CSV table of C-alpha atoms in Angstrom, one decimal:
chain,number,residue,atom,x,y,z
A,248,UNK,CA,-24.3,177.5,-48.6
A,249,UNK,CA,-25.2,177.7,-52.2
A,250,UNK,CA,-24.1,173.9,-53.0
A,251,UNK,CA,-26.0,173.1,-50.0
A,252,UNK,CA,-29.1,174.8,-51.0
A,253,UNK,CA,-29.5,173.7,-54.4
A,254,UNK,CA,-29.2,170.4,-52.9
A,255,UNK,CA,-31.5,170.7,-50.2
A,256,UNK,CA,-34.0,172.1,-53.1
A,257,UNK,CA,-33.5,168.8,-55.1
A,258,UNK,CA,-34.4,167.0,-52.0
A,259,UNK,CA,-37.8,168.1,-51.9
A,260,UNK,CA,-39.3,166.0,-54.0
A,261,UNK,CA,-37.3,163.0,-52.5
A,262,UNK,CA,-38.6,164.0,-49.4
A,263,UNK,CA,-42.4,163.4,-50.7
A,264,UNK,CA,-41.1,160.4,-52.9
A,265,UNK,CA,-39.8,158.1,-50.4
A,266,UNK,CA,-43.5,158.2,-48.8
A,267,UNK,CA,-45.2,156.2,-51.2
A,268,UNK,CA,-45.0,152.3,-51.5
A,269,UNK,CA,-45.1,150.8,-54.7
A,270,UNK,CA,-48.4,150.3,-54.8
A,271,UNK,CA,-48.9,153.9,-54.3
A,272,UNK,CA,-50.6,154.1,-51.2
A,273,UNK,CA,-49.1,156.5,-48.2
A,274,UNK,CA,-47.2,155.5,-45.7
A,275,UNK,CA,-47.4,156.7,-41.8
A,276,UNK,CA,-44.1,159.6,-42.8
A,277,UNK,CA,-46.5,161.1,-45.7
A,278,UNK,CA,-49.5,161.3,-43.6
A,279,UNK,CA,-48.2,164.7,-42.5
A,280,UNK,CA,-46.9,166.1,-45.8
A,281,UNK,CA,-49.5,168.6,-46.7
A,282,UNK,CA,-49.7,169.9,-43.1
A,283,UNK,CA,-45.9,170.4,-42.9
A,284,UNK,CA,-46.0,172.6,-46.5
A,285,UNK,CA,-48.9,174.7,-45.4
A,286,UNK,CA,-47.3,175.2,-41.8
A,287,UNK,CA,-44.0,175.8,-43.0
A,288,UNK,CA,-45.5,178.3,-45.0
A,289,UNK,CA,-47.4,180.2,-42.2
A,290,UNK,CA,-44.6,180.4,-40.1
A,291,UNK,CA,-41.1,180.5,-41.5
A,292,UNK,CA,-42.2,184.3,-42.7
A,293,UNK,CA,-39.7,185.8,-40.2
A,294,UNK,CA,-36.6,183.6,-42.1
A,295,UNK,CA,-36.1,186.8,-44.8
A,296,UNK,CA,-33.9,184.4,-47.0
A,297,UNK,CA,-35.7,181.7,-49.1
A,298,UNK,CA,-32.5,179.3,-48.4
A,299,UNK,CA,-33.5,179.6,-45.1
A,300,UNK,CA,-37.3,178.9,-45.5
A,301,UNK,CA,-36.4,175.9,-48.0
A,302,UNK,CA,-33.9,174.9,-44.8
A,303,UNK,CA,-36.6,175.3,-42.1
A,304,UNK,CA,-39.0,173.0,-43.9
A,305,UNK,CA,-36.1,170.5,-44.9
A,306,UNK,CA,-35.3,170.1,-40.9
A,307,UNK,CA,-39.3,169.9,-40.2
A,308,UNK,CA,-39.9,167.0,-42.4
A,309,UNK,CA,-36.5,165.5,-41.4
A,310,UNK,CA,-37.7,165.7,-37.9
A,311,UNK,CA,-40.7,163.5,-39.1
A,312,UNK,CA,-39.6,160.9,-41.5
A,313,UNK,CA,-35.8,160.1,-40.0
A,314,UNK,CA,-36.0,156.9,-37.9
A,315,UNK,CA,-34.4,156.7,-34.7
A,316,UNK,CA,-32.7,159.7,-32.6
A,317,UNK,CA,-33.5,163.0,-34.4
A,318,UNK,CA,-30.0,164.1,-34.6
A,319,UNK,CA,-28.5,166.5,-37.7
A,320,UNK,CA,-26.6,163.3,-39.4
A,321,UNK,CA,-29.8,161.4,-39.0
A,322,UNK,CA,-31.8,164.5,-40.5
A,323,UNK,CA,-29.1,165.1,-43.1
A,324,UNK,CA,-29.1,161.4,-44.0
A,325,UNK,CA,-33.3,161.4,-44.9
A,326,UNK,CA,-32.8,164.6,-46.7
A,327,UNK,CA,-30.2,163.0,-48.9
A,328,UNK,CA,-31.8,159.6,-49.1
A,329,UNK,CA,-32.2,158.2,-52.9
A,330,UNK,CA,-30.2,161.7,-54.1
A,331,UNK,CA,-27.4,159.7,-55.6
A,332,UNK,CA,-25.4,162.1,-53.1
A,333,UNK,CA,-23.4,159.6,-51.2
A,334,UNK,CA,-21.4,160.2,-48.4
A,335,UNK,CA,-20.3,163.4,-49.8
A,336,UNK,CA,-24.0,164.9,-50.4
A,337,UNK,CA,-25.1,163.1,-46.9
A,338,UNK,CA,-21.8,164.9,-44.6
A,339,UNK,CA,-22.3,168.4,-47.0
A,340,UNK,CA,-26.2,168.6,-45.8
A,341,UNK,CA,-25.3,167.7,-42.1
A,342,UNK,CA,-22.6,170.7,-42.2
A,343,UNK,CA,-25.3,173.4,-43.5
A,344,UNK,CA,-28.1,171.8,-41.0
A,345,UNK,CA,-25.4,172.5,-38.5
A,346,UNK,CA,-24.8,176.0,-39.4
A,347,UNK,CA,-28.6,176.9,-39.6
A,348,UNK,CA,-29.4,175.5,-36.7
A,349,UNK,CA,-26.4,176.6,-34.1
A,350,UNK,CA,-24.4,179.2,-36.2
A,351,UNK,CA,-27.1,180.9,-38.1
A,352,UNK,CA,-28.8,184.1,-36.4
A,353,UNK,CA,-32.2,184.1,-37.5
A,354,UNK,CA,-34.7,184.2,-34.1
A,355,UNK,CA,-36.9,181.7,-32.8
A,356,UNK,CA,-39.4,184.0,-31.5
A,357,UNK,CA,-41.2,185.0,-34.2
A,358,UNK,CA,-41.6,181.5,-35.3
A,359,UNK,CA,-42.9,180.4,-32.1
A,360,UNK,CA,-45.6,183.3,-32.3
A,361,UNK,CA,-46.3,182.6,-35.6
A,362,UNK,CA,-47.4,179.2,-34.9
A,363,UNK,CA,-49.3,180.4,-31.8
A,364,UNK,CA,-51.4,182.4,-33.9
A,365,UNK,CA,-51.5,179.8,-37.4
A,366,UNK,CA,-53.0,177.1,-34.5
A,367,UNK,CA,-55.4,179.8,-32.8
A,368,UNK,CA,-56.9,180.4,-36.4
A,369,UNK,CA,-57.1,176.8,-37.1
A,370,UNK,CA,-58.1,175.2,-33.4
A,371,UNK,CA,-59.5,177.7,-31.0
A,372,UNK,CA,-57.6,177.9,-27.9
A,373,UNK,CA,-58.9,177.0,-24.7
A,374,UNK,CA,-55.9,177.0,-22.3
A,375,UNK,CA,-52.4,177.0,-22.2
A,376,UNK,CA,-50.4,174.0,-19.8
A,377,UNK,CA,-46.8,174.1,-18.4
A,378,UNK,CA,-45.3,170.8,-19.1
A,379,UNK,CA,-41.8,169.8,-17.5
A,380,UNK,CA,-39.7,167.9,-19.7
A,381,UNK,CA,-36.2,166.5,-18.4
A,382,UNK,CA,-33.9,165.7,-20.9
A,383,UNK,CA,-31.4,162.9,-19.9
A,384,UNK,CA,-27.5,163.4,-20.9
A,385,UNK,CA,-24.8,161.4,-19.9
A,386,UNK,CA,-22.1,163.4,-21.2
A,387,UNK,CA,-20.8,167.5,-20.6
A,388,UNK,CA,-21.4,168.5,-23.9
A,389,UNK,CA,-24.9,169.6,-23.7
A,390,UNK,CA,-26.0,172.9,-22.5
A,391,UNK,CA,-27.7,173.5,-19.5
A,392,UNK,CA,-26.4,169.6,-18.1
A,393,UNK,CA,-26.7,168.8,-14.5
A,394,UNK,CA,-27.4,166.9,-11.8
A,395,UNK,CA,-31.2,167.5,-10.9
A,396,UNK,CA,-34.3,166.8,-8.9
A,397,UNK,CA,-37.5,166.6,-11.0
A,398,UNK,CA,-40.2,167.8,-9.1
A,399,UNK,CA,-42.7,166.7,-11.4
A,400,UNK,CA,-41.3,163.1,-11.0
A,401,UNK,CA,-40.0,163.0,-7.8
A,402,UNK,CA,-36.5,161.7,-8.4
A,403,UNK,CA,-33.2,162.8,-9.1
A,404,UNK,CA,-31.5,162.6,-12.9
A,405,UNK,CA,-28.7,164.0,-15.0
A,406,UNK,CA,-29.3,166.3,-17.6
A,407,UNK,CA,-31.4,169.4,-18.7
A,408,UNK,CA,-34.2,170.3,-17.5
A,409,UNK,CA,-36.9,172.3,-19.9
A,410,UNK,CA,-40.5,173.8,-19.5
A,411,UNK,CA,-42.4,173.8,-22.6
A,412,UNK,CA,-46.1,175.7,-23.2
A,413,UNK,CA,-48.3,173.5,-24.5
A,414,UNK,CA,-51.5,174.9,-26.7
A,415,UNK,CA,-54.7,173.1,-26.3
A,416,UNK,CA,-58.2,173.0,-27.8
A,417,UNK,CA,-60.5,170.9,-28.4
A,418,UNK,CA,-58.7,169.0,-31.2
A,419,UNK,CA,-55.1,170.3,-30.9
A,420,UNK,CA,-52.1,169.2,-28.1
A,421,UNK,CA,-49.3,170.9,-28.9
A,422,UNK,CA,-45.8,172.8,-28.0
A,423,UNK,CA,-45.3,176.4,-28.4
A,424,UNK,CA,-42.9,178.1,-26.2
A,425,UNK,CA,-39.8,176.7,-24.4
A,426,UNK,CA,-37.3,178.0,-21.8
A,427,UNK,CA,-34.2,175.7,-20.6
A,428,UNK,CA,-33.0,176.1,-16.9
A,429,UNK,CA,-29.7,177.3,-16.7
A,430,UNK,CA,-28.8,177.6,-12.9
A,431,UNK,CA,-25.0,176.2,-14.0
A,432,UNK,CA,-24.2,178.2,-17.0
A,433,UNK,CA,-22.3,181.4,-18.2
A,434,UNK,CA,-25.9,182.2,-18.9
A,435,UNK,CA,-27.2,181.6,-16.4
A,436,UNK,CA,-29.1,184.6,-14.2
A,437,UNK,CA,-30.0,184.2,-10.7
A,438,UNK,CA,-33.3,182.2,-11.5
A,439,UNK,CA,-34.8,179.6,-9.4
A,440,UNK,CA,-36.8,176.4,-11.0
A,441,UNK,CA,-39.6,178.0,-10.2
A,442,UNK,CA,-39.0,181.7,-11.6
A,443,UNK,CA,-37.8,179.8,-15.2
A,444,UNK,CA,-41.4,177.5,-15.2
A,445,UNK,CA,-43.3,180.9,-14.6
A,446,UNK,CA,-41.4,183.0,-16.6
A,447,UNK,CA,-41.6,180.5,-19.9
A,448,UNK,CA,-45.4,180.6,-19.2
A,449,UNK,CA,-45.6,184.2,-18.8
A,450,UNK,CA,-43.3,185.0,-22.2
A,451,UNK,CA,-45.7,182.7,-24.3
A,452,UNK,CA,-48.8,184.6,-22.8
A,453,UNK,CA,-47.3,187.8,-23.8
A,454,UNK,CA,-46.3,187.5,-26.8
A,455,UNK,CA,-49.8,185.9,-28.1
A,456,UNK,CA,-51.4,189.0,-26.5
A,457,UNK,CA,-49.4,190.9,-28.5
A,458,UNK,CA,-50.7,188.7,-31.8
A,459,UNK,CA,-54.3,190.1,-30.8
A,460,UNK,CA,-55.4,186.8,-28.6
A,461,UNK,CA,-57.7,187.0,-25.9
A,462,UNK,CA,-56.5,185.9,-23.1
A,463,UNK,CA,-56.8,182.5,-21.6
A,464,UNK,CA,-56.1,180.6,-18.2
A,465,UNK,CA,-52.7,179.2,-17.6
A,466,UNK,CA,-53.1,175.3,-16.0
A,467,UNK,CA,-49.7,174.7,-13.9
A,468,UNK,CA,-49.2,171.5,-13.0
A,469,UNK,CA,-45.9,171.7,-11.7
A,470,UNK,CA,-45.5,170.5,-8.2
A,471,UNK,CA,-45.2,173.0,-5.6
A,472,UNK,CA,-44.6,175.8,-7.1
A,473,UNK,CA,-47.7,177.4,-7.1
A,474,UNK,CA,-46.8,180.0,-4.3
A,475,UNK,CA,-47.2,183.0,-3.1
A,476,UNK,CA,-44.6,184.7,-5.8
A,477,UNK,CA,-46.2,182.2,-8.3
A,478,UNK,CA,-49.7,183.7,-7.9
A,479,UNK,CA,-48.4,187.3,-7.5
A,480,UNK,CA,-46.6,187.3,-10.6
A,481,UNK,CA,-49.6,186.3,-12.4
A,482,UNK,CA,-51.8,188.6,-11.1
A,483,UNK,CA,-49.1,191.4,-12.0
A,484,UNK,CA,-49.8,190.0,-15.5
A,485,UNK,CA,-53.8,189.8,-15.7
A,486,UNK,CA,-53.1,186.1,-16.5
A,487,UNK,CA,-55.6,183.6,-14.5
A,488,UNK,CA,-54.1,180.7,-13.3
A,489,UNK,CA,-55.1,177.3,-12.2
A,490,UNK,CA,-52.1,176.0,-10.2
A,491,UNK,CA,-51.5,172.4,-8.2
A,492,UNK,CA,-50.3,172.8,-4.7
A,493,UNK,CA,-48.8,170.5,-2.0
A,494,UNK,CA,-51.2,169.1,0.6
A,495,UNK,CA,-49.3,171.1,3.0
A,496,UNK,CA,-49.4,174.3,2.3
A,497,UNK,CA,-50.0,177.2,4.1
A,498,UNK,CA,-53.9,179.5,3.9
A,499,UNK,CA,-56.2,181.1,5.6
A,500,UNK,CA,-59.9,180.3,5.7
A,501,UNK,CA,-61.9,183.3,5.4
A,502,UNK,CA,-65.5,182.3,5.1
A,503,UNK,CA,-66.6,182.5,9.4
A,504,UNK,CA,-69.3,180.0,8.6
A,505,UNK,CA,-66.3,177.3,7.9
A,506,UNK,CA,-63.9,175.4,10.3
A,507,UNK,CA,-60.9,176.5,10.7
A,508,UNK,CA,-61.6,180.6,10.1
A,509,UNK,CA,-59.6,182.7,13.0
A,510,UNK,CA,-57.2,179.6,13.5
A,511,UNK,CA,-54.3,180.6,11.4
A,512,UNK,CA,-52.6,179.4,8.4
A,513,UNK,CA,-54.2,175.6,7.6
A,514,UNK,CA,-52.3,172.9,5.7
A,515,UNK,CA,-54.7,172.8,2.5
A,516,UNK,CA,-55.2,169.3,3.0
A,517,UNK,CA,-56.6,169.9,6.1
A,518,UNK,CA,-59.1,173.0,5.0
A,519,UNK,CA,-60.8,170.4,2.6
A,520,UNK,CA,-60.7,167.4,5.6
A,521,UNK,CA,-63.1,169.6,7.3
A,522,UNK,CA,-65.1,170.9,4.8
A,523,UNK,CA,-65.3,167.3,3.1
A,524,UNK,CA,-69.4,167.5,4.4
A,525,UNK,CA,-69.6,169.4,1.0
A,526,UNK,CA,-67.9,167.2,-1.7
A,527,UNK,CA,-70.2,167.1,-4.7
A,528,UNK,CA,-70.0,164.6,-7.6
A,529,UNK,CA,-68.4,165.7,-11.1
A,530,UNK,CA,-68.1,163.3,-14.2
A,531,UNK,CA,-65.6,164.4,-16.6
A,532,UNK,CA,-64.6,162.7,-20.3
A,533,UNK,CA,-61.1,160.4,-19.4
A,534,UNK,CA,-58.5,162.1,-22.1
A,535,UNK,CA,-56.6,159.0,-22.1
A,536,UNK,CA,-59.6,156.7,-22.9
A,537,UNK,CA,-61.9,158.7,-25.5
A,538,UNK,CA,-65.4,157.9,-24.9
A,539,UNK,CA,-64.9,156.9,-20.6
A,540,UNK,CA,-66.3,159.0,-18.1
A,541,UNK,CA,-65.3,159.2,-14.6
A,542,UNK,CA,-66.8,160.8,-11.3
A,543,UNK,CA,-64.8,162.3,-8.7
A,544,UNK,CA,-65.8,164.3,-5.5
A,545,UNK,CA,-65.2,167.5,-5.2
A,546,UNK,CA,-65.4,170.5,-2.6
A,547,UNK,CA,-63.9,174.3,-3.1
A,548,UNK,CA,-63.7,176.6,-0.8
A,549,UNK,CA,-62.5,180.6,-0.4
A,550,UNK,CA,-58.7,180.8,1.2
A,551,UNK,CA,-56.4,183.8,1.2
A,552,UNK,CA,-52.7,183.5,0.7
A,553,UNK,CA,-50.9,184.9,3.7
A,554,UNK,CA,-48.6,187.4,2.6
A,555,UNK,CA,-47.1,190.4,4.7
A,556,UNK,CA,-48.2,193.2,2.4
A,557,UNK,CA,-51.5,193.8,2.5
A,558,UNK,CA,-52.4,195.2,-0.4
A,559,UNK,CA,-51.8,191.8,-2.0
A,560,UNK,CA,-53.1,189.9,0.1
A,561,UNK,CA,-56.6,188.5,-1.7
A,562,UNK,CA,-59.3,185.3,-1.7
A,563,UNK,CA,-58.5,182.6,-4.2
A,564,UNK,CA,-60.4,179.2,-4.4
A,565,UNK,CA,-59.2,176.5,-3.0
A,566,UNK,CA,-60.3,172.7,-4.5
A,567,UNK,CA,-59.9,169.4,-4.5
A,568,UNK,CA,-60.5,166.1,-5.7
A,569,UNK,CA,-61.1,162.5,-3.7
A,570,UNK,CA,-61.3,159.5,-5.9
A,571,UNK,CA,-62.7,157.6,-3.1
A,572,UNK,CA,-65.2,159.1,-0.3
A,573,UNK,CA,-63.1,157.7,3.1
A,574,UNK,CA,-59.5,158.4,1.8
A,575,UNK,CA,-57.5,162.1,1.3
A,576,UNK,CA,-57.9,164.0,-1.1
A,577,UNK,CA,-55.4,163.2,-4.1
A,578,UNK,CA,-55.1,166.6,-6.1
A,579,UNK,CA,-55.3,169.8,-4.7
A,580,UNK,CA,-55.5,173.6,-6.5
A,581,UNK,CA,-56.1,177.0,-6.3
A,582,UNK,CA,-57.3,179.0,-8.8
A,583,UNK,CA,-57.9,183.1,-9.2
A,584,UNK,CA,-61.0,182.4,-11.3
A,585,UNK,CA,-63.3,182.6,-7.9
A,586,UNK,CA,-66.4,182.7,-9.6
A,587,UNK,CA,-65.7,179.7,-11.9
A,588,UNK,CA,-68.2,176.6,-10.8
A,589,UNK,CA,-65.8,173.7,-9.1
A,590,UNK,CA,-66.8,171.0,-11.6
A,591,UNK,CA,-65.6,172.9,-14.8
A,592,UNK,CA,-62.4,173.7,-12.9
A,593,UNK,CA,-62.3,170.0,-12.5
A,594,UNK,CA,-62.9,169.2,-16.1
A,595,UNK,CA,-60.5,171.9,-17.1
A,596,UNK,CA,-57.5,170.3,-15.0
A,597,UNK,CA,-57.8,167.3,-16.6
A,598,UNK,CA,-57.1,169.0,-20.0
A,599,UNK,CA,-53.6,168.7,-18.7
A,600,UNK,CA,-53.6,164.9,-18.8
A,601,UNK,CA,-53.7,165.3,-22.7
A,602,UNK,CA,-50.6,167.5,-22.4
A,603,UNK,CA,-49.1,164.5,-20.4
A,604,UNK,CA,-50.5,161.9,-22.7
A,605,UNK,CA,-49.2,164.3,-26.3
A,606,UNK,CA,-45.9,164.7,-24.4
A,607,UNK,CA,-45.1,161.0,-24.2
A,608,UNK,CA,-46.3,160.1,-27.7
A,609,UNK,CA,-44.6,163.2,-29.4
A,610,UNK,CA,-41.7,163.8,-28.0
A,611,UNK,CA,-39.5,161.2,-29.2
A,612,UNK,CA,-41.5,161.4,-32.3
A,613,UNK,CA,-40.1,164.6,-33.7
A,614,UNK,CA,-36.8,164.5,-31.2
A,615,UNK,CA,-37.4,167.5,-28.9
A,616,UNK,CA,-35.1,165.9,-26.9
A,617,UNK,CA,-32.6,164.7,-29.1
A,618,UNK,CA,-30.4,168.6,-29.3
A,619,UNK,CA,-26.8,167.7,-28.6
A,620,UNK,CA,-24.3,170.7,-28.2
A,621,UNK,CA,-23.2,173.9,-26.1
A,622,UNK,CA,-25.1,176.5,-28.0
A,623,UNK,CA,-28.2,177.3,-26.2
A,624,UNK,CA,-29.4,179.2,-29.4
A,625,UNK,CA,-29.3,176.0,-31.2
A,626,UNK,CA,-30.8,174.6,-28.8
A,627,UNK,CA,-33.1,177.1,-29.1
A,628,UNK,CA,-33.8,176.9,-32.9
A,629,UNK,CA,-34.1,172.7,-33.0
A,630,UNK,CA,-37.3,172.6,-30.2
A,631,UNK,CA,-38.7,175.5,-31.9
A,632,UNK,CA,-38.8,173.4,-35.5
A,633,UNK,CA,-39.1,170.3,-33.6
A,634,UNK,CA,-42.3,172.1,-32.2
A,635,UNK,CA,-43.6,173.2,-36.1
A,636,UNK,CA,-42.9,169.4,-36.4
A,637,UNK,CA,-45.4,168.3,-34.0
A,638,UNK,CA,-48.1,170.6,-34.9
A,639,UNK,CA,-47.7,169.5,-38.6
A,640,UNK,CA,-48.4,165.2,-37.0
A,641,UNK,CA,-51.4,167.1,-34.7
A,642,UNK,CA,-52.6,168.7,-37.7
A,643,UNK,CA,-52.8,166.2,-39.9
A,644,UNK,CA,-55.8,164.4,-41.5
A,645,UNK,CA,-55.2,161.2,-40.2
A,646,UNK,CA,-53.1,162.0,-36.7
A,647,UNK,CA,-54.4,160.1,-33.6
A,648,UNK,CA,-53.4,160.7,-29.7
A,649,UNK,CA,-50.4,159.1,-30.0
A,650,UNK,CA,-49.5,161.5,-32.6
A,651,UNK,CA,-50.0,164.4,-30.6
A,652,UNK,CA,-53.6,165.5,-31.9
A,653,UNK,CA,-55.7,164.4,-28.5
A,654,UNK,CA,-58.8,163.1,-29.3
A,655,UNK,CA,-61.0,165.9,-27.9
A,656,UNK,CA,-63.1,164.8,-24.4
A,657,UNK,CA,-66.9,165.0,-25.1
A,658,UNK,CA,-68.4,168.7,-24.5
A,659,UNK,CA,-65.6,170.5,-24.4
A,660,UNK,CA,-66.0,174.3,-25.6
A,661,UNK,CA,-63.7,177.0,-25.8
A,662,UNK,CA,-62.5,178.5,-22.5
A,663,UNK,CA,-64.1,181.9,-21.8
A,664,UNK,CA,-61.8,184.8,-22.0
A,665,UNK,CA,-59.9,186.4,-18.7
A,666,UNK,CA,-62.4,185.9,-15.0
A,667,UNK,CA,-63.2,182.0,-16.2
A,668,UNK,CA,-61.6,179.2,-18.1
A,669,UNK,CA,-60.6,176.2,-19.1
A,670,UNK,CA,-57.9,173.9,-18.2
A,671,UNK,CA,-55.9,171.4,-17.5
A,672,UNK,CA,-53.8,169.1,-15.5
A,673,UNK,CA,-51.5,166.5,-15.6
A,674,UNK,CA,-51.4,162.9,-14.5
A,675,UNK,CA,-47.9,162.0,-14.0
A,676,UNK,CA,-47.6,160.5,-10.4
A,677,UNK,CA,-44.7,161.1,-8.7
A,678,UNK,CA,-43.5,159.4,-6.0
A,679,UNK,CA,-43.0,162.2,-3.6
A,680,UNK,CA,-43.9,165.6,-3.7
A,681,UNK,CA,-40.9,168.1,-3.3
A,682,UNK,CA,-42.5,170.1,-0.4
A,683,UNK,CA,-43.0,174.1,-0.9
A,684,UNK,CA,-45.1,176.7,1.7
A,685,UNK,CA,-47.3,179.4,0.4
A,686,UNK,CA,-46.7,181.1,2.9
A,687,UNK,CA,-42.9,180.8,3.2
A,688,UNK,CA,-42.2,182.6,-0.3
């Protein structure tokens, strides 16, 4: 450890030499420098040992300036660049990156809250998304490996499947939080796709709570699981939630001046056919085209979730969106924030788009998916520094949207604390919606 310490410490300043060309300007890979030092900083407090800080940072701007797959060689191999290391130095700094990152002990946790609150101070917060990400493998030797459905895409892969918490302002798209599906492992507990999406948002909620932040609305974009459970668990937790829902679930009308109250449980679809009389126009800022506006119609009404206690049983808004005026409607949510006006509901699920729009930019970027091994802790440890990774590109003076750093829509303020908000949602389209009833869960 010590050999590989001192030489990680030498490395440093190759790190930062490398970046400059030889006419001095700054390349793309140094860009980011000063963001990464000030980050690292901030939220490596946790690691007690300074090796470990020194290590943490090393990996971060590995993550950054390696070309190619992000794997530990690859890492190890920038880190020794220009050393005068060789092979030796190059396969001794792969073996300690190894260690630190799936044989070391230190926790992820308090890094991943640390760089919730270092973003908070520095970019307000106005929502947090749930973004899927599958991870393709081909082989058994990576943990949490299978053969899966993606809902959010609507087709079938092999691999692992991941839900990351994204923090968004106005200015910042980023990864915070991350919880990997494990319905095949030793490690695996009895949770369902949907109780792992839920309970990664949840765990990122609470522990930024903790930190002293106000509360802010949760956009789920993830398709079909906004159910009954969904919305119970987060009203348990005081968390508002906008969620996307399948044209075919299952509420009740409750307003008797509407069509369709006293006839049972609706398919949403349908409760917004027939009240499609009320569709008003909303223009929102297009996240993937800075400076576009779009206009899409828009109608909410009241519903309640049928659910056999009664005691939970409560009004939540249903609305949805037509792009044009004679066809369906094309997105559909709910939302506990009743009293929030339909058009900024609107405009806060397109936040998500940016999440969608950050996540194919940044991903490959700074190799979030490109952990290789059994150890789920590793696992673990390399998304959470991948993560301080991409907040260092967002953060940095000169990052664009296909950095990760959004450009911000026009007239976008802070979402309000816990009753309104802000959100988000994303544009992926699938091909086919994998079908789930509110009122069946």
């Amino acid at each position: 450890m010590n050999t590989s310490t001192s030489t990680s410490s030498a490395n440093s300043g190759t790190y930062r030499g490398v970046r400059a060309t030889a006419a001095g300007r700054r390349t793309r890979a140094d860009e980011p420098v000063e963001a990464v030092e000030e980050l690292c900083a901030a939220v490596f407090t946790s690691l007690r040992r300074r090796d470990q800080r020194e290590r943490g940072r090393q990996y971060v701007r590995g993550l950054l300036a390696a070309q190619g797959r992000k794997s530990i060689r690859n890492i190890a191999q920038q880190m020794t660049a220009g050393a005068g290391g060789g092979a030796g130095g190059a396969a001794a700094a792969e073996q300690s990156l190894h260690h630190f990152i799936a044989a070391s002990t230190w926790d992820w946790q308090p890094i991943r809250a640390a760089l919730s609150q270092y973003l908070a101070r520095t970019a307000p917060l106005n929502a947090w998304v749930a973004q899927p990400m599958a991870i393709p493998k081909g082989g058994e030797h990576s943990v949490g490996a299978g053969h899966r459905f993606d809902p959010h895409r609507g087709q079938m892969f092999r691999g692992q499947q991941a839900f990351g918490m994204w923090f968004t302002s106005a200015a910042v798209v980023t990864p915070v939080g991350w919880r990997l599906f494990l319905d095949e492992e030793p490690e695996a507990t009895d949770e369902s796709y949907e109780e792992c999406a839920v309970t990664a948002v949840l765990d990122t909620v609470r522990e930024a709570r903790e930190s002293g932040a106000a509360t802010r609305p949760v956009v789920l974009d993830i398709r079909d699981i906004a159910t009954r459970a969904t919305l119970n668990r987060f009203a348990e937790a005081r968390v508002p939630v906008v969620g996307r829902i399948s044209p075919e679930a299952r509420l009740l009308v409750t307003d008797p001046r509407l069509p369709g109250f006293g006839a049972g449980t609706l398919a949403a679809r349908d409760i917004l056919q027939n009240v499609r009389g009320l569709r008003m126009p909303v223009e929102w800022p297009d996240p993937e085209l800075p400076g576009a506006r779009r206009t899409s119609l828009v109608a909410a009404v009241r519903v309640m979730v049928p659910d056999p206690a009664p005691g939970r049983r409560r009004e939540v808004l249903l609305f949805g969106e037509w792009e044009a005026a004679r066809r369906l409607p094309t997105q559909l949510w709910v939302t506990d924030m009743v009293r929030t006006e339909p058009g900024a509901l609107v405009r806060m699920t397109k936040t998500a788009q940016r999440v969608s729009a950050a996540a194919g930019a940044g991903v490959q970027e700074v190799g979030l998916r490109d952990f290789s091994g059994r150890s789920l802790p590793g696992w673990h440890r390399h998304v959470t520094l991948a993560s301080v990774a991409h907040a260092a590109r967002c953060l940095a003076p000169a990052a664009t949207p296909a950095t990760g750093r959004a450009a911000a829509p026009a007239a976008t303020s802070p979402a309000p604390a816990l009753g309104q908000a802000p959100v988000r949602h994303s544009p992926v389209r699938r091909p086919r919606a994998h079908a789930a009833v509110l009122a069946g869960r």
